[in-house]
Short mmCIF file of C-alpha atoms and ligand atoms in Angstrom, two decimals:
data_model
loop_
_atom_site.label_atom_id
_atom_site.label_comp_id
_atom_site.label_asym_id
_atom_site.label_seq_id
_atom_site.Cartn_x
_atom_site.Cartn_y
_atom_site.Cartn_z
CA UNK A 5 -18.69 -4.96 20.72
CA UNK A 6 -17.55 -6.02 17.43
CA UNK A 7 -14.34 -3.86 16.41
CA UNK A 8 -11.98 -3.61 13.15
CA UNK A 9 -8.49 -3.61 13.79
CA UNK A 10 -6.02 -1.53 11.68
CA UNK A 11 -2.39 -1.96 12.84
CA UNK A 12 -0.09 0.44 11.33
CA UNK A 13 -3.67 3.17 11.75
CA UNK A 14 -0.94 6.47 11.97
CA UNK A 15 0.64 5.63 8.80
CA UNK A 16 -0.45 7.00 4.97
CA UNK A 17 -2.76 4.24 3.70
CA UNK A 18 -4.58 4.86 7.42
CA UNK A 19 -4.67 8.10 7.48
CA UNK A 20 -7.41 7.77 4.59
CA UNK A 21 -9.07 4.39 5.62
CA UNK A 22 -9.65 5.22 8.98
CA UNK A 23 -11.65 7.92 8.13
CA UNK A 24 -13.42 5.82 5.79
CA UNK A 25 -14.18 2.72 7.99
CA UNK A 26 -15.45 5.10 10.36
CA UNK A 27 -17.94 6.65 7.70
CA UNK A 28 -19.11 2.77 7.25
CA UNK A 29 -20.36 2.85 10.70
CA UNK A 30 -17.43 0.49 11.87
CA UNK A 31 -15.91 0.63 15.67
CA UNK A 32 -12.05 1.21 14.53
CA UNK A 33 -9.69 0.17 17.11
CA UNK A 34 -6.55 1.37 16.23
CA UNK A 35 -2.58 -0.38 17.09
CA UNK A 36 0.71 1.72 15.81
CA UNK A 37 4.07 1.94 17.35
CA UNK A 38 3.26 5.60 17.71
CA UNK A 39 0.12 7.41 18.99
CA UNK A 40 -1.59 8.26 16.20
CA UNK A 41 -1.96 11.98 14.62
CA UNK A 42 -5.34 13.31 16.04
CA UNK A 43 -7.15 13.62 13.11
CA UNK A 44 -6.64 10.23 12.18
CA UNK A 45 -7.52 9.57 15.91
CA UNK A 46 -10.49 11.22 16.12
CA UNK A 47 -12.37 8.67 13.67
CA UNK A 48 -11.12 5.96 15.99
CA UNK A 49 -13.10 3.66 18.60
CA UNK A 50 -9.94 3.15 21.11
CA UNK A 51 -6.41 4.04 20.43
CA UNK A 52 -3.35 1.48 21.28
CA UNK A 53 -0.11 2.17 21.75
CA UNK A 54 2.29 -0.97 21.21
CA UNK A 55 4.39 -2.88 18.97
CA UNK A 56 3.18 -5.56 16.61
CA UNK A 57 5.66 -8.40 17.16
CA UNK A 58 4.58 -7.95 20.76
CA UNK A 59 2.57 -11.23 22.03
CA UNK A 60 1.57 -9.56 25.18
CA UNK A 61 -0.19 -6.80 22.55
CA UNK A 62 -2.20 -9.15 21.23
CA UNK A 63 -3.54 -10.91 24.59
CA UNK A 64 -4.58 -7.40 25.56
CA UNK A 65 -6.62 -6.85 22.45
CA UNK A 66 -8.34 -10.53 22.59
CA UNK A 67 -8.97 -9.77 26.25
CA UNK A 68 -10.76 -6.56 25.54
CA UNK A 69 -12.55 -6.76 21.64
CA UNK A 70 -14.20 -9.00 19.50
CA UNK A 71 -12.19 -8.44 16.21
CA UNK A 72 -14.25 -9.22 13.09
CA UNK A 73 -12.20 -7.85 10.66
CA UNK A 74 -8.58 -6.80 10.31
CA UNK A 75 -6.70 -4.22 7.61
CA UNK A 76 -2.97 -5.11 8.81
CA UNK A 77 -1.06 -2.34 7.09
CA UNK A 78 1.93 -1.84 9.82
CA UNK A 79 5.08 -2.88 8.04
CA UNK A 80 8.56 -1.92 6.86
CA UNK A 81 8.57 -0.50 3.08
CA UNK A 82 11.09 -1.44 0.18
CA UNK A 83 13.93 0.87 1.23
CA UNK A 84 13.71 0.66 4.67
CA UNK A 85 13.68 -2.95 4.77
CA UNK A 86 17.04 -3.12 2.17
CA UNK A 87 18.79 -1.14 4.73
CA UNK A 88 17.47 -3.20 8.18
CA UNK A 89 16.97 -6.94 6.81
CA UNK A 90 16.44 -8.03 10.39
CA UNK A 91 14.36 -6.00 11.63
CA UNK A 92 12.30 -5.92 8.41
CA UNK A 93 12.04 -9.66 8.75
CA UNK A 94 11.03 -9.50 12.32
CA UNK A 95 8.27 -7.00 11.39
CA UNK A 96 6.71 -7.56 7.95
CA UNK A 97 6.99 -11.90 8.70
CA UNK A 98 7.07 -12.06 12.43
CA UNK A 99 4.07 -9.38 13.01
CA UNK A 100 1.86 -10.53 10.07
CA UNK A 101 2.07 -13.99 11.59
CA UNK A 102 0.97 -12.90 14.76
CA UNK A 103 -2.26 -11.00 13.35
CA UNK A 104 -2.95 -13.96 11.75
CA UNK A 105 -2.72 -16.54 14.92
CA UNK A 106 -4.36 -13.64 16.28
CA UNK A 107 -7.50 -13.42 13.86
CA UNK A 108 -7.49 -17.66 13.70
CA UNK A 109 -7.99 -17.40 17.61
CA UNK A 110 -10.73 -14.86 17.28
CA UNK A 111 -12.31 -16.82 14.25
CA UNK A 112 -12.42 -19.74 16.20
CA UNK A 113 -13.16 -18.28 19.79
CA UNK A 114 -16.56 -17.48 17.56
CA UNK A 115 -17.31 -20.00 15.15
CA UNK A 116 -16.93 -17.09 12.77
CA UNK A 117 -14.55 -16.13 9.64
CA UNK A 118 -12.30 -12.77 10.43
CA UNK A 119 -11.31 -10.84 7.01
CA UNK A 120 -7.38 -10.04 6.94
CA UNK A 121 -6.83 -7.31 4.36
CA UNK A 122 -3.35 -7.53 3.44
CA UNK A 123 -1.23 -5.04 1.56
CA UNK A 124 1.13 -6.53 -0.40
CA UNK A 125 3.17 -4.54 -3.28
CA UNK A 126 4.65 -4.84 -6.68
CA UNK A 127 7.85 -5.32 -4.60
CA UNK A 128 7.20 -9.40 -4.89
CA UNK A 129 7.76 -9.47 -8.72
CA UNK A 130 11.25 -9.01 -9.75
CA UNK A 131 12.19 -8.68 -13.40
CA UNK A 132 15.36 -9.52 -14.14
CA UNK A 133 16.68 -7.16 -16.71
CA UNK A 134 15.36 -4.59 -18.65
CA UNK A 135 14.53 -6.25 -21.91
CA UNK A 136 12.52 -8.61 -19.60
CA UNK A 137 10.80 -5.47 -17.96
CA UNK A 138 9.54 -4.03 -20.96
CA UNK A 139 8.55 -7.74 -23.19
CA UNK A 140 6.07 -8.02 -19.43
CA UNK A 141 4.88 -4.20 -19.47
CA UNK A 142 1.60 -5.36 -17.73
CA UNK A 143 2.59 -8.19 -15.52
CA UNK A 144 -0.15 -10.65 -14.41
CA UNK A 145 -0.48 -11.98 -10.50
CA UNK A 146 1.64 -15.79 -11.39
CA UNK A 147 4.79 -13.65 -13.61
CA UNK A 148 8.15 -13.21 -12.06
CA UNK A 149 7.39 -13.78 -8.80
CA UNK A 150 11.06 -13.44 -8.21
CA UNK A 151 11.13 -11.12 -5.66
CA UNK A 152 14.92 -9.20 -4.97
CA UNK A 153 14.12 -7.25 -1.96
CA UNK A 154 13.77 -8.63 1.75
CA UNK A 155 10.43 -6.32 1.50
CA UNK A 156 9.12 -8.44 -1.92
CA UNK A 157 10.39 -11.66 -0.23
CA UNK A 158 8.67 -10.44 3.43
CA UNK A 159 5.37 -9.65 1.52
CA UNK A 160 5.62 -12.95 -0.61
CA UNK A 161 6.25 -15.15 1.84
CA UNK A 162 3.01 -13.75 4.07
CA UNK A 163 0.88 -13.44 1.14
CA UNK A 164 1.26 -17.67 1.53
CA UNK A 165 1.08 -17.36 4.68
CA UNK A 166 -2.35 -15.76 4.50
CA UNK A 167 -3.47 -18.61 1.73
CA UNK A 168 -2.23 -21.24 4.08
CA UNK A 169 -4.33 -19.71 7.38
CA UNK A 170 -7.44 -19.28 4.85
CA UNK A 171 -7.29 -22.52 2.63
CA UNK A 172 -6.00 -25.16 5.72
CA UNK A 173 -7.18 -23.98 9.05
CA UNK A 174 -10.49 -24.77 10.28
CA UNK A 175 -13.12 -23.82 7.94
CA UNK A 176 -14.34 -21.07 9.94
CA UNK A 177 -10.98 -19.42 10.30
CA UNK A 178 -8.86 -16.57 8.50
CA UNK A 179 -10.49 -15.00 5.57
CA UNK A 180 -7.18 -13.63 3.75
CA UNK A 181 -7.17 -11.39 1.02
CA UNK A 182 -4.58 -9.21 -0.22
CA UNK A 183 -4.08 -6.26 -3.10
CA UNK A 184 -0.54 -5.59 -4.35
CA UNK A 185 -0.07 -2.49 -4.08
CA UNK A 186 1.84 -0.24 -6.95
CA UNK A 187 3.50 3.19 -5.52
CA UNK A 188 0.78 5.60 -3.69
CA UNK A 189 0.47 9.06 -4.06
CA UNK A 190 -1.62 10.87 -1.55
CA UNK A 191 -1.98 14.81 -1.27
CA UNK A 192 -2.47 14.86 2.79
CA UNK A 193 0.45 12.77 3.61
CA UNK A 194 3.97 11.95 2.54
CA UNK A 195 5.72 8.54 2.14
CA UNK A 196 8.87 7.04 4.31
CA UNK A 197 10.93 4.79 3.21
CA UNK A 198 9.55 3.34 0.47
CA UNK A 199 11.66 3.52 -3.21
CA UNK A 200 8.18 4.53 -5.04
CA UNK A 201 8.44 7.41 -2.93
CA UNK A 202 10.25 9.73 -5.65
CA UNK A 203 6.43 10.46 -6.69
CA UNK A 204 4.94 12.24 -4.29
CA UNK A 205 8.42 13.28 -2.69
CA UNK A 206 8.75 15.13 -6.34
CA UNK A 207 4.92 16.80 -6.30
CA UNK A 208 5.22 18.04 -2.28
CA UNK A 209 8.72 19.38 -2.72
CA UNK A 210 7.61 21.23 -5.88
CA UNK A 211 4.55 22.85 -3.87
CA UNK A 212 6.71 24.05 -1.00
CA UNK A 213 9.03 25.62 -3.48
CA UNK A 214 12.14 23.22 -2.27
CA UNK A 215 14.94 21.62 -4.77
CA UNK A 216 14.13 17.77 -5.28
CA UNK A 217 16.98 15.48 -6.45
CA UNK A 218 15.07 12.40 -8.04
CA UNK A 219 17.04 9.08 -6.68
CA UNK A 220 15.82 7.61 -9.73
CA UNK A 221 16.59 7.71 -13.46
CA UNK A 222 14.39 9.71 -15.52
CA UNK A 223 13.28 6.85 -17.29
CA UNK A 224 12.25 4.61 -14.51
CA UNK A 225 8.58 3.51 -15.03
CA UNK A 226 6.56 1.67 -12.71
CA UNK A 227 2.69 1.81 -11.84
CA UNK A 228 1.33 4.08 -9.80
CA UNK A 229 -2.38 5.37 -7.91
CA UNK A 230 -3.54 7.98 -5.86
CA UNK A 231 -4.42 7.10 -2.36
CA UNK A 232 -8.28 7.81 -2.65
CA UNK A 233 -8.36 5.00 -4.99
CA UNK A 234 -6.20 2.32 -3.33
CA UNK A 235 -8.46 2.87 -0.30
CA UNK A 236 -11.49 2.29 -2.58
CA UNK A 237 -10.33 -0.74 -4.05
CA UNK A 238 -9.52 -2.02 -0.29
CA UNK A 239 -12.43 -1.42 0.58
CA UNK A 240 -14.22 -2.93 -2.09
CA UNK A 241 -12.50 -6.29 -1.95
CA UNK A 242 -12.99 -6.67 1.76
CA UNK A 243 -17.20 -6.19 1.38
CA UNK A 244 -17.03 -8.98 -1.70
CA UNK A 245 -18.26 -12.01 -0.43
CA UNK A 246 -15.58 -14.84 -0.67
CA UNK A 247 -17.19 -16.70 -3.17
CA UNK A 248 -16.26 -14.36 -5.85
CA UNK A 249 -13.05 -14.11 -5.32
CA UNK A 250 -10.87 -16.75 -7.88
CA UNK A 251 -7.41 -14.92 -6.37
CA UNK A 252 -5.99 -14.23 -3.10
CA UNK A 253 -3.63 -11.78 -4.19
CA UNK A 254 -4.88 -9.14 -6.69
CA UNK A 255 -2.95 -6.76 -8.75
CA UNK A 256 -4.52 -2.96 -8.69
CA UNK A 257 -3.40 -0.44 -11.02
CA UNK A 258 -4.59 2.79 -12.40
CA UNK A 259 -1.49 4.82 -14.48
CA UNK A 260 2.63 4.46 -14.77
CA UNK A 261 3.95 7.60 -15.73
CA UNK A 262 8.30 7.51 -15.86
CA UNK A 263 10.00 9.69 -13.62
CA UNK A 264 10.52 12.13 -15.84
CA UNK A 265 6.92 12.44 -17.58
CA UNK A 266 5.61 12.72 -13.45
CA UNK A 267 8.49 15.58 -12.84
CA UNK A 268 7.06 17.28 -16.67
CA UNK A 269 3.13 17.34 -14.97
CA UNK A 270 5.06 18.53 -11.91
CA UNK A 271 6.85 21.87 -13.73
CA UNK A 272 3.55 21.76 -15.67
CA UNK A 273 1.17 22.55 -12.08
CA UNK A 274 4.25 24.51 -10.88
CA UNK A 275 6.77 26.13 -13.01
CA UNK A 276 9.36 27.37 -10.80
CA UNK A 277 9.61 23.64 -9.61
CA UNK A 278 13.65 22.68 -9.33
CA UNK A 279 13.82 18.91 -10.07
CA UNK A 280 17.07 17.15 -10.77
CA UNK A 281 18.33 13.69 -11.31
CA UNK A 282 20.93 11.90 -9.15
CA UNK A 283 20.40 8.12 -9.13
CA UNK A 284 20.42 6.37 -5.81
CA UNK A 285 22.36 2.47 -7.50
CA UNK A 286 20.39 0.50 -4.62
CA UNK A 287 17.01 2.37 -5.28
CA UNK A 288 17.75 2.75 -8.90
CA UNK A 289 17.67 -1.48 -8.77
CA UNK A 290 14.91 -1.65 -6.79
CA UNK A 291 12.53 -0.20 -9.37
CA UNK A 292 14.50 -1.57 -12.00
CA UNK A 293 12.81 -4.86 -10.43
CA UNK A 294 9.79 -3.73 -10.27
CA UNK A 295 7.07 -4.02 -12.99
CA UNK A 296 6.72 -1.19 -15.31
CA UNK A 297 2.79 -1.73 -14.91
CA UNK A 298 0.49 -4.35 -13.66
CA UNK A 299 -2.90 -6.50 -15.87
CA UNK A 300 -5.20 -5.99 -13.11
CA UNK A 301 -8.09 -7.44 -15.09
CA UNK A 302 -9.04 -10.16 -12.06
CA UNK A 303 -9.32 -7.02 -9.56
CA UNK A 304 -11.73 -5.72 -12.27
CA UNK A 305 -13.96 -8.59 -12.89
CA UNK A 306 -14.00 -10.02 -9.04
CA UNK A 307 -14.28 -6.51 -6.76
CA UNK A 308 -15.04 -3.98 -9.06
CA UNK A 309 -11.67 -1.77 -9.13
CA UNK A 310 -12.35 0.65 -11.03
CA UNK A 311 -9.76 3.88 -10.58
CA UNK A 312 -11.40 7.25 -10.55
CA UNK A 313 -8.21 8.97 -11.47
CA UNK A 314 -5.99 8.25 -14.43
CA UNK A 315 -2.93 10.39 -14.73
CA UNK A 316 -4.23 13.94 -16.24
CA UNK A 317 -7.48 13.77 -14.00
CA UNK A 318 -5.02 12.47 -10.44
CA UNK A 319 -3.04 15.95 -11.33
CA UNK A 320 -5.55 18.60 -12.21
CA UNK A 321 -8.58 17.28 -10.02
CA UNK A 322 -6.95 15.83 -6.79
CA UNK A 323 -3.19 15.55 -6.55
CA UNK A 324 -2.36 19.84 -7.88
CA UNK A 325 -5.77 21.15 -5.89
CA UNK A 326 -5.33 19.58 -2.34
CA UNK A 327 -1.55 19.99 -2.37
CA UNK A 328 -1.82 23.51 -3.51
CA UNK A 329 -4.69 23.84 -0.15
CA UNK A 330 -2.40 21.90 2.09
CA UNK A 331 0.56 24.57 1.34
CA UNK A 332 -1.38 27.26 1.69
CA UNK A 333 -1.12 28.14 -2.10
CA UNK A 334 -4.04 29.41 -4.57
CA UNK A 335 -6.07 26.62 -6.86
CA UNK A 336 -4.44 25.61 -10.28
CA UNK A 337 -4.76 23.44 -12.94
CA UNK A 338 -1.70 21.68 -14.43
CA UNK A 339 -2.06 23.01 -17.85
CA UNK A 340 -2.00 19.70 -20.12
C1 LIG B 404 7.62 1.00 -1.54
O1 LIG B 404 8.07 1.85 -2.30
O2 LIG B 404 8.31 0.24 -0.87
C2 LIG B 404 6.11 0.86 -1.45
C3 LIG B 404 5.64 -0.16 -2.41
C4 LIG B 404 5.65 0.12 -3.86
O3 LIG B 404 5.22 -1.24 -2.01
N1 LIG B 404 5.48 2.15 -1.72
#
């Protein structure tokens, strides 16, 4: 039967595309290092168990399912990678090369194109300074592609990889297409070791009540988007039909509050919240890199992204709400 792999299922992004892929009416086979938390589970077709830089992984799957599309979101984030460059590499290059042999076998074991959704990141641009951040506040997908992470440089490198399996293997081969993500913020789950992760670190910490030291400087800005929405926009780009689609790699944005105006909203929606500031120098950089907010104007005009929430509406109708629920704590409003 014809399946969609997600590698990576158990993680945050899957934890709300899975659910939504299996709403669509597709088969979801799922592959994380870990089995996967059962509700996430419980949406899926089959479950496996095993390590993406595995080859032996991947002879199982071809030997059991006909994969006709893939979202490949297993993968080492920004501050993870920074402090294991090795294994980073091994994982974020070595695996996404082997979903891609993998989907160029299935293409071509069927005479058919397989989509690869890749999630790339913000991480591959890499301002140099901050006069340079702020003259390109709303970077564009050819600026500063200077990446200064192994993460950015990971993700770069396989977003080529991606054009080079789509544009020069046989025509009926990989179908690669690829969002750059900015910093998520989801209300079910929270984020490891990524350095956009102050965010929702900040909002969940607040809603258990718990001290949160910000590794960041209160004036740190880069672009951010709730979860519902980045799964939307995923979604969206992998049902547009190739032909009209002038990018491979597509910035998505929606708002890019600074540190500080996120932890305001945050005392706003809860007042007793205890939020300091102690900069983190290798995290600090990292964002410093980082775009303060992406020109997403292609991702508009070629797959319809079109964020339901900007900042006031992510707070009082999604992010306050379901944290709030998941906490066990009455419905509020932040007040602005
Ligand atoms: C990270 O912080 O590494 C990720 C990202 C922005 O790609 N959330």
């Amino acid at each position: 039967m014809p399946v969609t792999l997600v590698t990576g299922a158990g993680g945050e992004i899957g934890h709300t595309l899975v659910p939504r892929l299996a709403k669509q009416g597709q088969a979801v086979v799922a592959l994380d290092l870990n089995p996967l938390p059962p509700d996430t589970a419980s949406h899926c077709h089959a479950q496996l168990v095993g390590d993406i830089t595995d080859e032996a992984i991947w002879k199982g799957i071809s030997d059991r399912y006909d994969v006709v599309a893939i979202y490949h979101l297993a993968a080492l984030l920004s501050t993870t990678s920074e402090k294991h460059p090795a294994l980073a590499h091994r994982v974020n290059v070595g695996g996404t090369l082997n979903v891609l042999t993998f989907a160029q076998s299935q293409a071509t074991a069927r005479g058919e194109r397989v989509r690869v959704l890749f999630p790339s990141t913000i991480a591959i641009y890499g301002l140099p300074d901050a006069t340079t951040k702020a003259t390109f506040a709303r970077i564009k997908e050819h600026q500063w592609l200077q990446p200064t992470t192994m993460y950015g440089c990971n993700k770069l490198y396989c977003e080529h990889l991606g054009k080079y399996m789509t544009r020069h293997a046989a025509a009926k081969g990989v179908d690669f297409r690829c969002v750059r993500l900015p910093g998520l913020i989801s209300a079910e789950t929270l984020p490891s070791g990524g350095t956009s992760d102050f965010g929702p670190e900040m909002l969940h910490a607040a809603a258990q009540g718990k001290p949160y030291e910000c590794f960041v400087r209160e004036d740190t800005r880069i672009p951010f988007m709730v979860m519902p929405d980045a799964v939307d926009s995923i979604l969206r780009l992998m049902a547009t039909d190739a032909s009209k689609l002038t990018l491979t790699a597509y910035n998505i944005g929606a708002f890019n509050p600074s540190a500080g105006e996120f932890a305001d909203l945050v005392r706003s929606a809860f007042p007793g919240a205890m939020i300091t500031f102690k900069p983190n120098p290798m995290r600090q950089a990292i964002c410093d890199g980082w775009p303060a907010d992406v020109d997403d104007a292609p991702a508009r005009a070629d797959f319809g992204h079109a964020p339901a929430y900007d900042l006031p509406r992510a707070f009082n109708d999604y992010l306050v709400p379901a944290v709030r629920s998941r906490y066990g704590l009455s419905s509020a409003s932040v007040t602005r």
